[in-house]
mmCIF file of C-alpha atoms (C1' of nucleotides) in Angstrom:
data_model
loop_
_atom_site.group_PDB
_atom_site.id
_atom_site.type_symbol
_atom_site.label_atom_id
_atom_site.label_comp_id
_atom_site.label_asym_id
_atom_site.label_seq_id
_atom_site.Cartn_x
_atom_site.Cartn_y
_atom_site.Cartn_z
ATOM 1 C CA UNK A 274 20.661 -12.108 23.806
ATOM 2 C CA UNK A 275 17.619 -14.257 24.385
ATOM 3 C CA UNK A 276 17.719 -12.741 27.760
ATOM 4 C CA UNK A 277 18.160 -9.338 25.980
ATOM 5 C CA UNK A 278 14.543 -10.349 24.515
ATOM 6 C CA UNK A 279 13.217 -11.064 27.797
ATOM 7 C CA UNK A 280 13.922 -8.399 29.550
ATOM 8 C CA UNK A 281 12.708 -6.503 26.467
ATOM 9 C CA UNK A 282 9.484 -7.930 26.884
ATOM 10 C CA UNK A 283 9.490 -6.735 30.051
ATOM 11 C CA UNK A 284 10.539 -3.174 29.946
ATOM 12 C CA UNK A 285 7.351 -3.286 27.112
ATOM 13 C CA UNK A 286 4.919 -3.575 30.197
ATOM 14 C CA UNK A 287 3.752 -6.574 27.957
ATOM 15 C CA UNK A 288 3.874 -9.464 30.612
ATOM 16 C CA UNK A 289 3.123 -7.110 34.252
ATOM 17 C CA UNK A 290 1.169 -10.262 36.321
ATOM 18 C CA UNK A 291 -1.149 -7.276 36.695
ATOM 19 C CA UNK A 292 -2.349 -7.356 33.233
ATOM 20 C CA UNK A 293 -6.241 -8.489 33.121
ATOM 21 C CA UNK A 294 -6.570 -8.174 29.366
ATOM 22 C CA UNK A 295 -4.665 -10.717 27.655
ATOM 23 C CA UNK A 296 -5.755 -9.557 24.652
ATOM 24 C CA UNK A 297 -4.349 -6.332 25.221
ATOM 25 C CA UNK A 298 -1.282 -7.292 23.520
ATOM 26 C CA UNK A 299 -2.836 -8.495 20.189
ATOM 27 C CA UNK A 300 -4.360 -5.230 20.253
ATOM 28 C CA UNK A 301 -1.416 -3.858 20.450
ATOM 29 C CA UNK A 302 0.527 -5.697 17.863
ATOM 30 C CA UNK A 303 -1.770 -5.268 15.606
ATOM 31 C CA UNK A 304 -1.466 -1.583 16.058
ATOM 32 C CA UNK A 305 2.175 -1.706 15.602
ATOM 33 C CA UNK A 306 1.846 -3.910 12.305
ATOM 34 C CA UNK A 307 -0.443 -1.317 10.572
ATOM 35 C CA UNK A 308 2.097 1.958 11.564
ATOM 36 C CA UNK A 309 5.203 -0.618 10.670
ATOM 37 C CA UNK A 310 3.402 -1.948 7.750
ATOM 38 C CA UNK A 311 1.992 1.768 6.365
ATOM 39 C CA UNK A 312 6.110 3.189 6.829
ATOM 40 C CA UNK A 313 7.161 -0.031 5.303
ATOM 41 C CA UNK A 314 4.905 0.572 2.265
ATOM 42 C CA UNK A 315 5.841 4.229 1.937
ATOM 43 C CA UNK A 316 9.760 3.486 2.041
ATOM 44 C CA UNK A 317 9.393 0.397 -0.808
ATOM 45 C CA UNK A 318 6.904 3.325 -2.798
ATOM 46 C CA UNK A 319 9.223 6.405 -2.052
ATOM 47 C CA UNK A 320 12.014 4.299 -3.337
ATOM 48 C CA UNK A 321 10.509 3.137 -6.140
ATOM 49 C CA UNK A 322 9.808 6.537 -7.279
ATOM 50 C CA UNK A 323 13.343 7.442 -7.284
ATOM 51 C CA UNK A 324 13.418 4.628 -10.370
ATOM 52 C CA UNK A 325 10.403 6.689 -12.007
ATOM 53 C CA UNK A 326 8.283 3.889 -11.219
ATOM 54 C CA UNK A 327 5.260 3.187 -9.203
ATOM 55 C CA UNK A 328 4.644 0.793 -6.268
ATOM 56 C CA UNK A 329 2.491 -1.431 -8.450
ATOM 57 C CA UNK A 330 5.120 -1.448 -11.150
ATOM 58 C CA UNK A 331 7.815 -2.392 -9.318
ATOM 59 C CA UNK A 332 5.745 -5.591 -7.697
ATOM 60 C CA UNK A 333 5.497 -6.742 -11.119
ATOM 61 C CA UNK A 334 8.598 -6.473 -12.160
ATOM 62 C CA UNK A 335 9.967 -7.933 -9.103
ATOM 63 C CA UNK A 336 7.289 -11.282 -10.135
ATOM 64 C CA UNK A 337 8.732 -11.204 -13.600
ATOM 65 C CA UNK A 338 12.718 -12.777 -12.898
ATOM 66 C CA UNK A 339 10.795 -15.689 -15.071
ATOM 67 C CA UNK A 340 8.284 -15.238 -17.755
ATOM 68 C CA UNK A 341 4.645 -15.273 -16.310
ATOM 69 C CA UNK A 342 1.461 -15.124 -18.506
ATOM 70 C CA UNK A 343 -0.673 -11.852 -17.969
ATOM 71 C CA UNK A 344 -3.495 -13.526 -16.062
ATOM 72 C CA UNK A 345 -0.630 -15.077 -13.594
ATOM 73 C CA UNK A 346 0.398 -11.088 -12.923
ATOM 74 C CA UNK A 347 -3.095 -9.959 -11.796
ATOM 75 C CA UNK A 348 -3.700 -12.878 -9.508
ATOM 76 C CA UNK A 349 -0.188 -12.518 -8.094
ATOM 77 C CA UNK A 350 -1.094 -8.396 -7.771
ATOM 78 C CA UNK A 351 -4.422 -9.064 -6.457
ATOM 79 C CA UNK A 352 -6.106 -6.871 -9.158
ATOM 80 C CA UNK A 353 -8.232 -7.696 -12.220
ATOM 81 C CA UNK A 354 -6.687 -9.215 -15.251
ATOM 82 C CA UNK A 355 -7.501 -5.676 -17.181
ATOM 83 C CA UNK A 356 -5.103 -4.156 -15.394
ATOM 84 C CA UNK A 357 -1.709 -5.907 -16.161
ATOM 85 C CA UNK A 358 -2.515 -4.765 -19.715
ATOM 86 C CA UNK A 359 -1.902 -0.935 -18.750
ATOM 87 C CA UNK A 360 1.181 -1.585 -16.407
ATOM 88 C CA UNK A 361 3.035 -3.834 -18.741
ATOM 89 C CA UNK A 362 2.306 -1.070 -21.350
ATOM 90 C CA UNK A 363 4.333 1.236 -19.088
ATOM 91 C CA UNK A 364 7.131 -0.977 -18.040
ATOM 92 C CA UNK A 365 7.559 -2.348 -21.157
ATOM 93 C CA UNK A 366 7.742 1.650 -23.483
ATOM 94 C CA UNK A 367 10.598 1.746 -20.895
ATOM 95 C CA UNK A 368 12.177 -1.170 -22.209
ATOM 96 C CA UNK A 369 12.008 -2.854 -18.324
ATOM 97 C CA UNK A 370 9.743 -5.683 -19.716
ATOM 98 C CA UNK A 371 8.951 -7.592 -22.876
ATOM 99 C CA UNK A 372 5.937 -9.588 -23.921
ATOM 100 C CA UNK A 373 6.781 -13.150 -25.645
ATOM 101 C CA UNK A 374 3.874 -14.961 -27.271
ATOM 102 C CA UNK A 375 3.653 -18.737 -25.833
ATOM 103 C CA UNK A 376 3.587 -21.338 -28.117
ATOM 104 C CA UNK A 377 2.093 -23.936 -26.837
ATOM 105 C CA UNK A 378 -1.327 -21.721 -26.312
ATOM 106 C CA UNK A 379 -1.022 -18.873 -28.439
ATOM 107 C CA UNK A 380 -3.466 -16.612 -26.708
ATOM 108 C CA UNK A 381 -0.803 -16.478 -23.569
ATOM 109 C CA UNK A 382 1.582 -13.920 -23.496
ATOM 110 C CA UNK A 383 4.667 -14.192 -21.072
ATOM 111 C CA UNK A 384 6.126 -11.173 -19.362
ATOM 112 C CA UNK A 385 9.540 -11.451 -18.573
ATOM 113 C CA UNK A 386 12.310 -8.703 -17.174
ATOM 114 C CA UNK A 387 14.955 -7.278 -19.521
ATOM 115 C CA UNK A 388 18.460 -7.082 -18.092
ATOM 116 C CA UNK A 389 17.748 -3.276 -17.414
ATOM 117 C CA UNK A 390 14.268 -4.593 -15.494
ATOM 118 C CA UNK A 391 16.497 -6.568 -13.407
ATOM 119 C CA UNK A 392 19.275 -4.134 -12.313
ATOM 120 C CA UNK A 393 16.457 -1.669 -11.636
ATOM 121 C CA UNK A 394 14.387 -3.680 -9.384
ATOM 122 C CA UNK A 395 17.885 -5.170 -7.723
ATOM 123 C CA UNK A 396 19.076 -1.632 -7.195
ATOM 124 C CA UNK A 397 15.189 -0.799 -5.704
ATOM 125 C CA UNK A 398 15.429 -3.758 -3.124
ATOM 126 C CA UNK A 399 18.818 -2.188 -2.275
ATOM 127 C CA UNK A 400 18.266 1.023 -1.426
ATOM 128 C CA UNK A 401 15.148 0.956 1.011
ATOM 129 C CA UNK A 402 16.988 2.925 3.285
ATOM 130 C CA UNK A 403 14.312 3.407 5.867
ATOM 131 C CA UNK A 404 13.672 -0.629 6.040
ATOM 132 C CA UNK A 405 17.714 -1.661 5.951
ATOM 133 C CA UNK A 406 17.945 0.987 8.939
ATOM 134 C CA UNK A 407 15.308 -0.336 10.447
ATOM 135 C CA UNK A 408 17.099 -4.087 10.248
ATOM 136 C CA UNK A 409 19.997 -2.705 11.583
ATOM 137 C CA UNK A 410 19.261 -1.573 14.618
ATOM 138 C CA UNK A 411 18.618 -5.521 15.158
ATOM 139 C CA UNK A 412 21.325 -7.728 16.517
ATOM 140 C CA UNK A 413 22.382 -10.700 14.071
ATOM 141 C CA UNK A 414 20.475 -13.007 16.440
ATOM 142 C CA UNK A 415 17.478 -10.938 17.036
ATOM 143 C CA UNK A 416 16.973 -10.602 12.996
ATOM 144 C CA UNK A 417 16.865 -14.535 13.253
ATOM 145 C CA UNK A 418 14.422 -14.274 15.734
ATOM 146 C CA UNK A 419 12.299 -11.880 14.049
ATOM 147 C CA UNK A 420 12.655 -13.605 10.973
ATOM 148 C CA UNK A 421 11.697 -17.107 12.501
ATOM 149 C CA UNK A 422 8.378 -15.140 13.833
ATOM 150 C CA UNK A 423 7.776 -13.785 10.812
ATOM 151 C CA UNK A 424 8.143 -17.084 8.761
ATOM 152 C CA UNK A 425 4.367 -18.247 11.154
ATOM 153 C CA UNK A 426 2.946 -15.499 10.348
ATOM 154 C CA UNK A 427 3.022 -15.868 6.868
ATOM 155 C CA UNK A 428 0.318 -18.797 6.030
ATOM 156 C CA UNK A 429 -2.200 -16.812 8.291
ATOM 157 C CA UNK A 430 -1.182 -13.846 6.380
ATOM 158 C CA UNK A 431 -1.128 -14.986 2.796
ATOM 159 C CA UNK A 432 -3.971 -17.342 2.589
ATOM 160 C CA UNK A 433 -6.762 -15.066 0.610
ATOM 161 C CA UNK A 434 -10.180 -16.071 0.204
ATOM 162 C CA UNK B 1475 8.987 -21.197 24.401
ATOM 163 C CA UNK B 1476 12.268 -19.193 24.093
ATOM 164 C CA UNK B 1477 13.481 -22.521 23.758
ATOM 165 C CA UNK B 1478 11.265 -23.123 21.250
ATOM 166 C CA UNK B 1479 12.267 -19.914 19.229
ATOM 167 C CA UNK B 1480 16.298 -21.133 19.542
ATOM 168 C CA UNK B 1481 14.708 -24.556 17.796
ATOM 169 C CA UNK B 1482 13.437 -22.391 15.049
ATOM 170 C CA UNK B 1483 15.909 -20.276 14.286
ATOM 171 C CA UNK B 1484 17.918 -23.198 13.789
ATOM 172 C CA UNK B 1485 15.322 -25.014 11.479
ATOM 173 C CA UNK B 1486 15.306 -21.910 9.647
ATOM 174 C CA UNK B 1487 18.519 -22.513 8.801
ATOM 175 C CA UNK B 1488 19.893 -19.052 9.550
ATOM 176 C CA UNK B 1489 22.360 -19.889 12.372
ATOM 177 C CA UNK B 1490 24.117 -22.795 10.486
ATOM 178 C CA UNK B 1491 27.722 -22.161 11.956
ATOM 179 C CA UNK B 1492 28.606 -22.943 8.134
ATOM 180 C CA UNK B 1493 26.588 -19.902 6.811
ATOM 181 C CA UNK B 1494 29.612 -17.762 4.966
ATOM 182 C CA UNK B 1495 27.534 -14.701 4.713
ATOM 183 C CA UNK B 1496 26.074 -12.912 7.636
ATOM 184 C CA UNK B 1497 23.866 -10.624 5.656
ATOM 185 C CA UNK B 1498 21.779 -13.535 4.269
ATOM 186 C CA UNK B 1499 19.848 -12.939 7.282
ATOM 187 C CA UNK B 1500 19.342 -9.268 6.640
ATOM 188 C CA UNK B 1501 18.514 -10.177 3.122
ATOM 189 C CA UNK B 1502 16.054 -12.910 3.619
ATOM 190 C CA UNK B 1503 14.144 -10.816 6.176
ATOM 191 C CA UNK B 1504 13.979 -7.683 4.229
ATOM 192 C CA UNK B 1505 12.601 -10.496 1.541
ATOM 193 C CA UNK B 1506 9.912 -11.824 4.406
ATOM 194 C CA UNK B 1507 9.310 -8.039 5.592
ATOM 195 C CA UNK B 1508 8.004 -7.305 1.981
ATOM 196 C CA UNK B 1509 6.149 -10.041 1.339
ATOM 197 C CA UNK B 1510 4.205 -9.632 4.666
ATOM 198 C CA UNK B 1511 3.505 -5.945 4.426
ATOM 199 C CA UNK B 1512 1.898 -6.488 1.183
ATOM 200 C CA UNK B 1513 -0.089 -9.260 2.517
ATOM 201 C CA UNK B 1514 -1.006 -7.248 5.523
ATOM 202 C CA UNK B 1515 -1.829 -4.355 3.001
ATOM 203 C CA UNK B 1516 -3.813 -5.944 1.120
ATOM 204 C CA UNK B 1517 -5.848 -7.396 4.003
ATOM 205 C CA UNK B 1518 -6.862 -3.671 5.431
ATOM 206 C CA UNK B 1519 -7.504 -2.701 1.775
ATOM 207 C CA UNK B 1520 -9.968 -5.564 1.291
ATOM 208 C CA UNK B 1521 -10.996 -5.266 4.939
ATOM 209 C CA UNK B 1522 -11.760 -1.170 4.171
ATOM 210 C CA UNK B 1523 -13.185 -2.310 0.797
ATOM 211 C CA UNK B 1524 -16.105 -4.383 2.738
ATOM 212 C CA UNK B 1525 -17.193 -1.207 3.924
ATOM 213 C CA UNK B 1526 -16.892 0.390 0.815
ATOM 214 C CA UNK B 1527 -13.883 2.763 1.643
ATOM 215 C CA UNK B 1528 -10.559 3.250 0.012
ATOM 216 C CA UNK B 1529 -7.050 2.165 2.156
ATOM 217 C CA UNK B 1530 -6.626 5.589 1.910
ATOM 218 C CA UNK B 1531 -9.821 6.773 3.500
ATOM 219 C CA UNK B 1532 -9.671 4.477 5.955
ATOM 220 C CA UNK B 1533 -5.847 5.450 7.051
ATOM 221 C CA UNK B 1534 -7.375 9.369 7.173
ATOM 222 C CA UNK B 1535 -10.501 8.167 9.538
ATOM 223 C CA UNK B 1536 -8.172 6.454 11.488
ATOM 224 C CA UNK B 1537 -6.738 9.656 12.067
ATOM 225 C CA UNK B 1538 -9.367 11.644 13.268
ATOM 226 C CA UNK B 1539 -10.523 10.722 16.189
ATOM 227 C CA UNK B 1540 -9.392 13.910 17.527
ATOM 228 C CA UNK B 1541 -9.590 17.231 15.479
ATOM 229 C CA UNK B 1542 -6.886 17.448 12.991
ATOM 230 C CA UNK B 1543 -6.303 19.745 10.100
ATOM 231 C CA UNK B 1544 -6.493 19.388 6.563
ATOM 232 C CA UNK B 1545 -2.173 20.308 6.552
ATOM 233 C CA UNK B 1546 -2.086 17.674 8.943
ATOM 234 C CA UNK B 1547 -3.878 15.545 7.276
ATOM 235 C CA UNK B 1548 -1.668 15.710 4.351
ATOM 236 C CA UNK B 1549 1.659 15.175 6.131
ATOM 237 C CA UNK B 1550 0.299 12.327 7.883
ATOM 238 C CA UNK B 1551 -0.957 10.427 4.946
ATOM 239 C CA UNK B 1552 2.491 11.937 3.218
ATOM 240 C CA UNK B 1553 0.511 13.131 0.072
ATOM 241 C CA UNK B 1554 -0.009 16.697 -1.079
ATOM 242 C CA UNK B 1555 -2.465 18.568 0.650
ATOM 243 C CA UNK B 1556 -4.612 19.420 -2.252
ATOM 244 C CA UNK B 1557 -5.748 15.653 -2.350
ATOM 245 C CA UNK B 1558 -7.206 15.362 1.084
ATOM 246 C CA UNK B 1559 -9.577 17.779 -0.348
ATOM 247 C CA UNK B 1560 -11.263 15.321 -2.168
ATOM 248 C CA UNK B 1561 -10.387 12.218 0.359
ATOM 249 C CA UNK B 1562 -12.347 14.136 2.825
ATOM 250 C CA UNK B 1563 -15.077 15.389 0.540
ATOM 251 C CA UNK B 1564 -16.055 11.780 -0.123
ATOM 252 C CA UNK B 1565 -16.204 11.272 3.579
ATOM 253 C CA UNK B 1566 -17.940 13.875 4.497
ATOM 254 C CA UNK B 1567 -20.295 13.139 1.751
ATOM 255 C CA UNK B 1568 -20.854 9.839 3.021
ATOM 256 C CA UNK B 1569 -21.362 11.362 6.949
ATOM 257 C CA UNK B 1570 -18.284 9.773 8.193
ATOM 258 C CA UNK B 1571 -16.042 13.086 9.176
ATOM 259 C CA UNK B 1572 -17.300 16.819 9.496
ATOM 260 C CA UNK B 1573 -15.067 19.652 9.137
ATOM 261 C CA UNK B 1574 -15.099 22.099 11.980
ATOM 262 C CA UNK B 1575 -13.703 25.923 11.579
ATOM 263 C CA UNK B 1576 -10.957 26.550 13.617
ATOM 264 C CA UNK B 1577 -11.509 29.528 15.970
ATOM 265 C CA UNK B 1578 -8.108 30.766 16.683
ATOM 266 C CA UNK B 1579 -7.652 30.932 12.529
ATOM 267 C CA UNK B 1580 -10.462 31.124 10.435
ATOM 268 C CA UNK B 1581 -8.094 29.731 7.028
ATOM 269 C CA UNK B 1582 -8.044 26.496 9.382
ATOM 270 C CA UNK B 1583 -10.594 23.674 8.741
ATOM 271 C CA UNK B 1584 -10.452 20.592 11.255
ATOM 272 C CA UNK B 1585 -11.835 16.999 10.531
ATOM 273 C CA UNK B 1586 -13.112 15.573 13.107
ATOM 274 C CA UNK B 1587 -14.772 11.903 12.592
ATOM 275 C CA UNK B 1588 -18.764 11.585 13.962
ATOM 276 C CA UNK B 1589 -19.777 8.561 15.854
ATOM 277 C CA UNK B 1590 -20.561 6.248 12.684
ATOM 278 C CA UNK B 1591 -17.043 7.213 11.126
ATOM 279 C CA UNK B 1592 -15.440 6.103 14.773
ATOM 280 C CA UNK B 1593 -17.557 3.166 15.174
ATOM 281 C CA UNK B 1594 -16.628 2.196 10.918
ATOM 282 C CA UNK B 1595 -12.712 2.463 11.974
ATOM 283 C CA UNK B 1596 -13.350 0.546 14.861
ATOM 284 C CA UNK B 1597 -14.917 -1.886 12.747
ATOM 285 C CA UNK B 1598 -12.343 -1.980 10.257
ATOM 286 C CA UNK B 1599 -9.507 -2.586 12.648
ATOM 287 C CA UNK B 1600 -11.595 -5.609 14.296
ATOM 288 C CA UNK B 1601 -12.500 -7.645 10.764
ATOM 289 C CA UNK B 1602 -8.799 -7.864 9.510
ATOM 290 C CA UNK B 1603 -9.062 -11.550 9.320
ATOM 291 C CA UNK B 1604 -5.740 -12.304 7.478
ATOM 292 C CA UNK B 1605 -4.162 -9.829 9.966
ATOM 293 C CA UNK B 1606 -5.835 -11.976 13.228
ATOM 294 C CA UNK B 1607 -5.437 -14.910 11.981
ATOM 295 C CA UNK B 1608 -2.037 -14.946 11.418
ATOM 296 C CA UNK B 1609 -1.190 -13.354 15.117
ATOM 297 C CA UNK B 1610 -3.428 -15.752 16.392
ATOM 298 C CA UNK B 1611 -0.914 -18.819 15.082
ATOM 299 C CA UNK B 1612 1.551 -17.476 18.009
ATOM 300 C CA UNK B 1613 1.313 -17.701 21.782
ATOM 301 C CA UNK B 1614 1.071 -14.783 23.579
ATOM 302 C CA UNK B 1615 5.016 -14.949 24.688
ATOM 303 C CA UNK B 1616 5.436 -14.962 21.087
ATOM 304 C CA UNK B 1617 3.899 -12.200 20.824
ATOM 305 C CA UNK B 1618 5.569 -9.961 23.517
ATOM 306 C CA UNK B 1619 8.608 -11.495 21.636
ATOM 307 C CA UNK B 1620 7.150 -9.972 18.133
ATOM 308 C CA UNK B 1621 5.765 -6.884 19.583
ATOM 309 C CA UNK B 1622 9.824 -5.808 21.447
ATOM 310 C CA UNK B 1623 11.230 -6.597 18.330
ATOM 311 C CA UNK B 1624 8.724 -4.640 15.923
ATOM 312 C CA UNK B 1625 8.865 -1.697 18.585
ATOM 313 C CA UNK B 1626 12.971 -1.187 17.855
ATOM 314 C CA UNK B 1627 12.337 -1.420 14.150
ATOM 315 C CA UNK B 1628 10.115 1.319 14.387
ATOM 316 C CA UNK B 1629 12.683 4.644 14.834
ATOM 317 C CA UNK B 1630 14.545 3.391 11.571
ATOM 318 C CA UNK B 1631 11.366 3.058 9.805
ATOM 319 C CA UNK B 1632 9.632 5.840 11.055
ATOM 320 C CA UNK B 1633 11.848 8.670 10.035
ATOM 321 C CA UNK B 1634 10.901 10.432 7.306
ATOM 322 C CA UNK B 1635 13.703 12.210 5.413
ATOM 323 C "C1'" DT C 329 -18.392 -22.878 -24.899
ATOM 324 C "C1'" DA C 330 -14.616 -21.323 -22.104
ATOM 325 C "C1'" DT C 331 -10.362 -18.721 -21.604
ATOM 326 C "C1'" DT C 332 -6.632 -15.046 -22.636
ATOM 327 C "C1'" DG C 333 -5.658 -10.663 -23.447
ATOM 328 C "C1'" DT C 334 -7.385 -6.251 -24.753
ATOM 329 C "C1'" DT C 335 -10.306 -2.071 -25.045
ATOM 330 C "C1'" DA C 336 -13.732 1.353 -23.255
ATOM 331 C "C1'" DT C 337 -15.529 3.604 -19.325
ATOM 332 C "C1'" DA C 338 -15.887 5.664 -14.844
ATOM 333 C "C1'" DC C 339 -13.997 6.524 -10.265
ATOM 334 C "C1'" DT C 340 -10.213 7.355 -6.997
ATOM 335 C "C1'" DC C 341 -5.532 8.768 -5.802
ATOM 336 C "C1'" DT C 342 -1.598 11.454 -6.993
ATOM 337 C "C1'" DA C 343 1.433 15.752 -7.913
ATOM 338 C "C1'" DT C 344 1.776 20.373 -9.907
ATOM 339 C "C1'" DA C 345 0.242 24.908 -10.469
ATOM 340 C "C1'" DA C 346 -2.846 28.687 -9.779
ATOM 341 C "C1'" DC C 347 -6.403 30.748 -7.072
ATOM 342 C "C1'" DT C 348 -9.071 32.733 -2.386
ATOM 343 C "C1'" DA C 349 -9.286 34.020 2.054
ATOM 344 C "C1'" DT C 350 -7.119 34.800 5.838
ATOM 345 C "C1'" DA C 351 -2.858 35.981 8.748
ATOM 346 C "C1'" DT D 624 4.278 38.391 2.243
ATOM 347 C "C1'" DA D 625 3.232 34.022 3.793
ATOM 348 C "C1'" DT D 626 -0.007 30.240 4.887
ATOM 349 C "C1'" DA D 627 -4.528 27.156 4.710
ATOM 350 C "C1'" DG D 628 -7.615 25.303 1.833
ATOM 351 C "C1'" DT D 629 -9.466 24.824 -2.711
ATOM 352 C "C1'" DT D 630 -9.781 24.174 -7.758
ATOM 353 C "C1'" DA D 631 -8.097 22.667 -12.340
ATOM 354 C "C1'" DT D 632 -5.476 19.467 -14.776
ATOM 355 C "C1'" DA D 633 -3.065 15.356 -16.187
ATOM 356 C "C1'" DG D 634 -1.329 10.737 -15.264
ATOM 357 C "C1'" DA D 635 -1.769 6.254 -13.009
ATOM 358 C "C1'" DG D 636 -4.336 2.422 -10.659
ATOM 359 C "C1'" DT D 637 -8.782 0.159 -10.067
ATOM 360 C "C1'" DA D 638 -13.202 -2.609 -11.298
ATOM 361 C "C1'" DT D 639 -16.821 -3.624 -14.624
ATOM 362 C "C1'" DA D 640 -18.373 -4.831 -19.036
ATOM 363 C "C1'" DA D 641 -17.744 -6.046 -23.734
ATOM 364 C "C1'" DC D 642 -14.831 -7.692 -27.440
ATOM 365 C "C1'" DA D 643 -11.383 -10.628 -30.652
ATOM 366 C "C1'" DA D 644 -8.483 -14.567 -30.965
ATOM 367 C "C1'" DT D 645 -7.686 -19.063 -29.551
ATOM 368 C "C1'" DA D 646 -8.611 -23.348 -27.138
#
DNA sequence: TATTGTTATACTCTATAACTATA
DNA sequence: TATAGTTATAGAGTATAACAATA
């Protein structure tokens, strides 16, 4: 199978002894991680939708298995703390989320997923049909591949300034 | 290096001949997949942002390097058409695209980008620093590796119901 | 004083529905 | 009639600034 991925390669016209640009593949994979990343994006928010919620609602819940203070949310969603306010609102009219006062500093509230919150974003993870049909036109091994691949790309990736 | 990827795998503990559950795999890379393509989101959202455009203006400038109508427009950003009205308005506005009459029929408007709007996208794509920095934490065999793989995920993720 | 959460405001993106000008 | 683009509208996400409660 490893030979599968070699021959792969080759059949790419990735690693032709002719190539000058070496860079020409980066190029290229970077390419390919925008399209995959833009269809990805659009099958998690398409899916989502079918729950009535948005993309950004259903990161949140998916942060909230355990309780985690507002300001915890908007770094974890990248956005400013004024934000959460408005999308906990939302989730929580629709009983998905409740807010729980901490005790030890009473101006922190805690955000945690009802039962409902959790079947809902369970069921969401579930049926991405575009990205599960995606995986599996993979072989077992070449999802461990990808996945080992993946796994270095991720400090690069997640480190923000 | 393939070598090297066998020695991952394994580290990644996916191949453990003890492993009861063969979609754990499938599970802990759909996991990876979304944690990624946020992180890659969010990188050509902040990259866009440094050049003052929206992820969504800079996916629709992208797109125009060759005439393209405003219906085309729409299908390829997978939004209703009545909002690349405005998308493109701003654009224009800010000298970036023109729209063009079509000849052939006059109810068609094409958007064509003008040189700054090409050489902005070009920009855009080359300051992705999250993005480069994480592809540049692989070899370039690695990367062939990355870029067959990612190329057979594609059809599955592609296809738009 | 500093921090947490909230509110007020303005802008952008989004879908729906109705309109116009062409075909 | 059907289609391409636009406008009007309402809801949601976003950042900025200012505020109350608490530390």
């Amino acid at each position: 199978m490893i030979e599968d991925l070699k021959l792969f390669s080759r059949l790419a016209g990735m690693t032709a002894p002719t190539d000058p640009a070496p860079s020409a593949v980066k190029s290229r994979l970077l390419d390919l991680m925008v399209a995959l990343g833009t269809a990805h994006w659009q099958d998690y928010a398409a899916t989502a939708a079918q729950h009535g919620l948005t993309s950004v609602q259903a990161r949140l819940l998916a942060q909230v298995t355990a309780p985690v203070p507002m300001r915890g949310l908007a770094e974890q969603l990248g956005c400013d703390a004024s934000n959460v306010t408005g999308i906990v609102d939302r989730l929580q009219a629709r009983g998905l989320v409740v807010r729980e006062s901490d005790e030890r500093d009473r101006r922190v509230k805690n955000v945690v997923a009802t039962d409902e919150g959790l079947a809902t974003i369970q069921r969401i993870r579930a049926e991405m049909q575009a990205t599960h049909t995606a995986l599996d036109a993979l072989t077992e091994d070449e999802r461990v591949t990808l996945y080992a691949l993946l796994e270095r790309l991720r400090p690069g990736l997640e480190n923000r300034d």
